[in-house]
PDB file of C-alpha atoms in Angstrom:
ATOM      1  CA  MET A   1     -88.422  12.522 -14.164  1.00 45.00           C
ATOM      2  CA  ASP A   2     -87.166  11.057 -17.426  1.00 48.00           C
ATOM      3  CA  ASN A   3     -83.522   9.912 -17.211  1.00 53.00           C
ATOM      4  CA  ARG A   4     -83.170   8.707 -20.794  1.00 55.00           C
ATOM      5  CA  LYS A   5     -80.361  10.175 -22.844  1.00 59.00           C
ATOM      6  CA  PRO A   6     -81.299  12.002 -26.030  1.00 56.00           C
ATOM      7  CA  PRO A   7     -80.046  10.334 -29.230  1.00 57.00           C
ATOM      8  CA  HIS A   8     -76.570  11.504 -30.176  1.00 62.00           C
ATOM      9  CA  ASP A   9     -75.767  12.841 -33.610  1.00 68.00           C
ATOM     10  CA  PRO A  10     -72.438  11.291 -34.781  1.00 69.00           C
ATOM     11  CA  ASP A  11     -71.273  14.617 -36.234  1.00 72.00           C
ATOM     12  CA  HIS A  12     -72.004  16.328 -32.941  1.00 76.00           C
ATOM     13  CA  LEU A  13     -70.187  13.575 -31.035  1.00 75.00           C
ATOM     14  CA  LEU A  14     -67.117  13.924 -33.238  1.00 77.00           C
ATOM     15  CA  GLU A  15     -67.163  17.661 -32.642  1.00 80.00           C
ATOM     16  CA  ASP A  16     -67.389  17.017 -28.886  1.00 78.00           C
ATOM     17  CA  LEU A  17     -64.448  14.627 -29.080  1.00 78.00           C
ATOM     18  CA  LYS A  18     -62.324  17.232 -30.819  1.00 78.00           C
ATOM     19  CA  LYS A  19     -63.241  19.835 -28.217  1.00 77.00           C
ATOM     20  CA  ILE A  20     -62.416  17.421 -25.406  1.00 77.00           C
ATOM     21  CA  GLN A  21     -59.098  16.560 -26.996  1.00 76.00           C
ATOM     22  CA  ASP A  22     -58.243  20.256 -27.248  1.00 75.00           C
ATOM     23  CA  LEU A  23     -59.276  20.772 -23.640  1.00 73.00           C
ATOM     24  CA  LEU A  24     -57.257  17.849 -22.315  1.00 73.00           C
ATOM     25  CA  ASP A  25     -54.208  18.606 -24.437  1.00 69.00           C
ATOM     26  CA  GLU A  26     -52.330  20.919 -22.108  1.00 56.00           C
ATOM     27  CA  SER A  27     -48.889  20.717 -23.600  1.00 51.00           C
ATOM     28  CA  GLY A  28     -49.786  21.651 -27.151  1.00 52.00           C
ATOM     29  CA  ALA A  29     -46.293  20.522 -28.103  1.00 52.00           C
ATOM     30  CA  GLU A  30     -45.629  18.810 -31.370  1.00 53.00           C
ATOM     31  CA  PRO A  31     -44.646  15.147 -31.166  1.00 52.00           C
ATOM     32  CA  PRO A  32     -40.915  14.562 -31.453  1.00 50.00           C
ATOM     33  CA  LEU A  33     -39.653  14.056 -34.952  1.00 55.00           C
ATOM     34  CA  LEU A  34     -37.937  10.779 -35.658  1.00 57.00           C
ATOM     35  CA  THR A  35     -35.559  12.269 -38.192  1.00 58.00           C
ATOM     36  CA  GLU A  36     -32.552  12.494 -35.901  1.00 58.00           C
ATOM     37  CA  SER A  37     -29.793  10.043 -36.596  1.00 64.00           C
ATOM     38  CA  PHE A  38     -29.248   7.247 -34.116  1.00 61.00           C
ATOM     39  CA  GLU A  39     -25.866   7.073 -32.447  1.00 70.00           C
ATOM     40  CA  PRO A  40     -25.361   4.258 -29.923  1.00 66.00           C
ATOM     41  CA  ASP A  41     -22.658   6.270 -28.125  1.00 70.00           C
ATOM     42  CA  ASN A  42     -25.233   8.903 -27.117  1.00 69.00           C
ATOM     43  CA  ILE A  43     -27.306   6.472 -25.040  1.00 67.00           C
ATOM     44  CA  PRO A  44     -26.328   6.689 -21.361  1.00 63.00           C
ATOM     45  CA  LEU A  45     -25.631   3.442 -19.570  1.00 66.00           C
ATOM     46  CA  LEU A  46     -26.279   2.560 -15.953  1.00 62.00           C
ATOM     47  CA  SER A  47     -22.542   2.179 -15.464  1.00 64.00           C
ATOM     48  CA  ASP A  48     -21.893   5.780 -16.601  1.00 63.00           C
ATOM     49  CA  VAL A  49     -20.999   8.235 -13.868  1.00 62.00           C
ATOM     50  CA  VAL A  50     -23.639  10.898 -13.544  1.00 60.00           C
ATOM     51  CA  THR A  51     -22.669  14.268 -12.132  1.00 64.00           C
ATOM     52  CA  PRO A  52     -25.352  16.235 -10.326  1.00 64.00           C
ATOM     53  CA  ALA A  53     -26.795  19.188 -12.201  1.00 65.00           C
ATOM     54  CA  PRO A  54     -25.742  22.623 -10.930  1.00 67.00           C
ATOM     55  CA  GLN A  55     -28.249  23.984  -8.465  1.00 70.00           C
ATOM     56  CA  ALA A  56     -29.897  27.321  -9.077  1.00 66.00           C
ATOM     57  CA  PRO A  57     -29.524  29.925  -6.334  1.00 67.00           C
ATOM     58  CA  ALA A  58     -32.201  29.811  -3.661  1.00 64.00           C
ATOM     59  CA  PRO A  59     -35.273  31.875  -4.545  1.00 60.00           C
ATOM     60  CA  PRO A  60     -35.831  35.045  -2.549  1.00 63.00           C
ATOM     61  CA  ALA A  61     -38.050  34.931   0.503  1.00 63.00           C
ATOM     62  CA  ILE A  62     -41.704  34.289  -0.257  1.00 65.00           C
ATOM     63  CA  GLN A  63     -43.633  37.504  -0.373  1.00 63.00           C
ATOM     64  CA  PRO A  64     -47.061  37.604   1.250  1.00 58.00           C
ATOM     65  CA  VAL A  65     -49.868  36.902  -1.175  1.00 56.00           C
ATOM     66  CA  GLU A  66     -52.945  39.048  -1.329  1.00 57.00           C
ATOM     67  CA  PRO A  67     -55.842  37.338   0.468  1.00 53.00           C
ATOM     68  CA  ASN A  68     -58.089  37.555  -2.628  1.00 55.00           C
ATOM     69  CA  ALA A  69     -55.541  35.789  -4.871  1.00 48.00           C
ATOM     70  CA  VAL A  70     -55.661  32.473  -3.011  1.00 50.00           C
ATOM     71  CA  PRO A  71     -59.432  31.892  -3.236  1.00 59.00           C
ATOM     72  CA  GLN A  72     -59.417  32.805  -6.938  1.00 77.00           C
ATOM     73  CA  SER A  73     -56.642  30.326  -7.605  1.00 84.00           C
ATOM     74  CA  SER A  74     -58.389  27.570  -5.676  1.00 88.00           C
ATOM     75  CA  GLU A  75     -61.661  28.453  -7.413  1.00 89.00           C
ATOM     76  CA  LEU A  76     -59.927  28.189 -10.807  1.00 91.00           C
ATOM     77  CA  ASN A  77     -58.444  24.845  -9.815  1.00 91.00           C
ATOM     78  CA  ARG A  78     -61.850  23.592  -8.712  1.00 92.00           C
ATOM     79  CA  LEU A  79     -63.449  24.748 -11.974  1.00 93.00           C
ATOM     80  CA  ASP A  80     -60.633  23.170 -13.960  1.00 93.00           C
ATOM     81  CA  LEU A  81     -61.141  19.862 -12.159  1.00 94.00           C
ATOM     82  CA  GLU A  82     -64.895  20.027 -12.736  1.00 94.00           C
ATOM     83  CA  LEU A  83     -64.402  20.746 -16.447  1.00 94.00           C
ATOM     84  CA  ARG A  84     -61.950  17.889 -16.803  1.00 93.00           C
ATOM     85  CA  ALA A  85     -64.305  15.506 -15.001  1.00 93.00           C
ATOM     86  CA  ALA A  86     -67.190  16.592 -17.244  1.00 93.00           C
ATOM     87  CA  ALA A  87     -65.002  16.191 -20.342  1.00 93.00           C
ATOM     88  CA  GLN A  88     -64.030  12.684 -19.284  1.00 92.00           C
ATOM     89  CA  LEU A  89     -67.685  11.769 -18.722  1.00 92.00           C
ATOM     90  CA  ILE A  90     -68.590  13.046 -22.195  1.00 92.00           C
ATOM     91  CA  LEU A  91     -65.676  11.155 -23.696  1.00 90.00           C
ATOM     92  CA  GLN A  92     -66.765   7.976 -21.911  1.00 91.00           C
ATOM     93  CA  ASP A  93     -70.308   8.442 -23.261  1.00 90.00           C
ATOM     94  CA  VAL A  94     -68.932   8.766 -26.788  1.00 89.00           C
ATOM     95  CA  ILE A  95     -66.781   5.672 -26.314  1.00 88.00           C
ATOM     96  CA  ASP A  96     -69.762   3.753 -24.944  1.00 88.00           C
ATOM     97  CA  ASP A  97     -71.865   4.844 -27.935  1.00 88.00           C
ATOM     98  CA  PHE A  98     -69.293   3.890 -30.565  1.00 87.00           C
ATOM     99  CA  ALA A  99     -67.779   0.755 -28.983  1.00 88.00           C
ATOM    100  CA  PRO A 100     -70.497  -1.639 -30.246  1.00 88.00           C
ATOM    101  CA  ARG A 101     -70.174  -0.272 -33.788  1.00 89.00           C
ATOM    102  CA  ILE A 102     -66.394  -0.589 -33.697  1.00 88.00           C
ATOM    103  CA  GLU A 103     -66.589  -4.122 -32.286  1.00 90.00           C
ATOM    104  CA  ALA A 104     -69.093  -5.154 -34.962  1.00 90.00           C
ATOM    105  CA  GLU A 105     -66.899  -3.722 -37.730  1.00 91.00           C
ATOM    106  CA  LEU A 106     -63.797  -5.443 -36.339  1.00 91.00           C
ATOM    107  CA  GLN A 107     -65.691  -8.730 -36.091  1.00 92.00           C
ATOM    108  CA  ARG A 108     -66.931  -8.369 -39.685  1.00 92.00           C
ATOM    109  CA  ARG A 109     -63.411  -7.670 -40.969  1.00 93.00           C
ATOM    110  CA  LEU A 110     -61.934 -10.516 -38.934  1.00 93.00           C
ATOM    111  CA  GLU A 111     -64.479 -12.982 -40.296  1.00 92.00           C
ATOM    112  CA  ALA A 112     -63.906 -11.785 -43.870  1.00 92.00           C
ATOM    113  CA  ARG A 113     -60.146 -12.120 -43.448  1.00 91.00           C
ATOM    114  CA  MET A 114     -60.524 -15.571 -41.915  1.00 90.00           C
ATOM    115  CA  GLN A 115     -62.691 -16.653 -44.865  1.00 91.00           C
ATOM    116  CA  ARG A 116     -60.059 -15.394 -47.336  1.00 90.00           C
ATOM    117  CA  LEU A 117     -57.272 -17.213 -45.476  1.00 89.00           C
ATOM    118  CA  LEU A 118     -59.266 -20.440 -45.323  1.00 89.00           C
ATOM    119  CA  ALA A 119     -60.108 -20.161 -49.034  1.00 88.00           C
ATOM    120  CA  GLN A 120     -56.400 -19.783 -49.873  1.00 88.00           C
ATOM    121  CA  ARG A 121     -55.491 -22.804 -47.753  1.00 81.00           C
ATOM    122  CA  LYS A 122     -57.904 -25.196 -49.509  1.00 75.00           C
ATOM    123  CA  PRO A 123     -56.309 -26.764 -52.623  1.00 66.00           C
TER     124      PRO A 123
END
């Protein structure tokens, strides 16, 4: 059996990364905006007295669940875990493929910057 990986197309890998990001992004919420004004008085301190939040009334008694609902839920959870594991493996493959290129580019830029700084230092 041949265990070699087929060559990856960078466009295809980028597409895979975007799909993985969408898959792993559960919240879908926008990042918080940093446009609110800062007021030091609004930051709670450890010395502030904190009152407990009001408790919601107790939920009604648990109703029996249909026997078929539990296996479907556990099956969905299992599939979700498998998909997430597969997505992480794909993401790791992409990282492994691009890491040497990124390191080489960073090294090239660092050396170029160092040469410019050394050239400026010499009178």
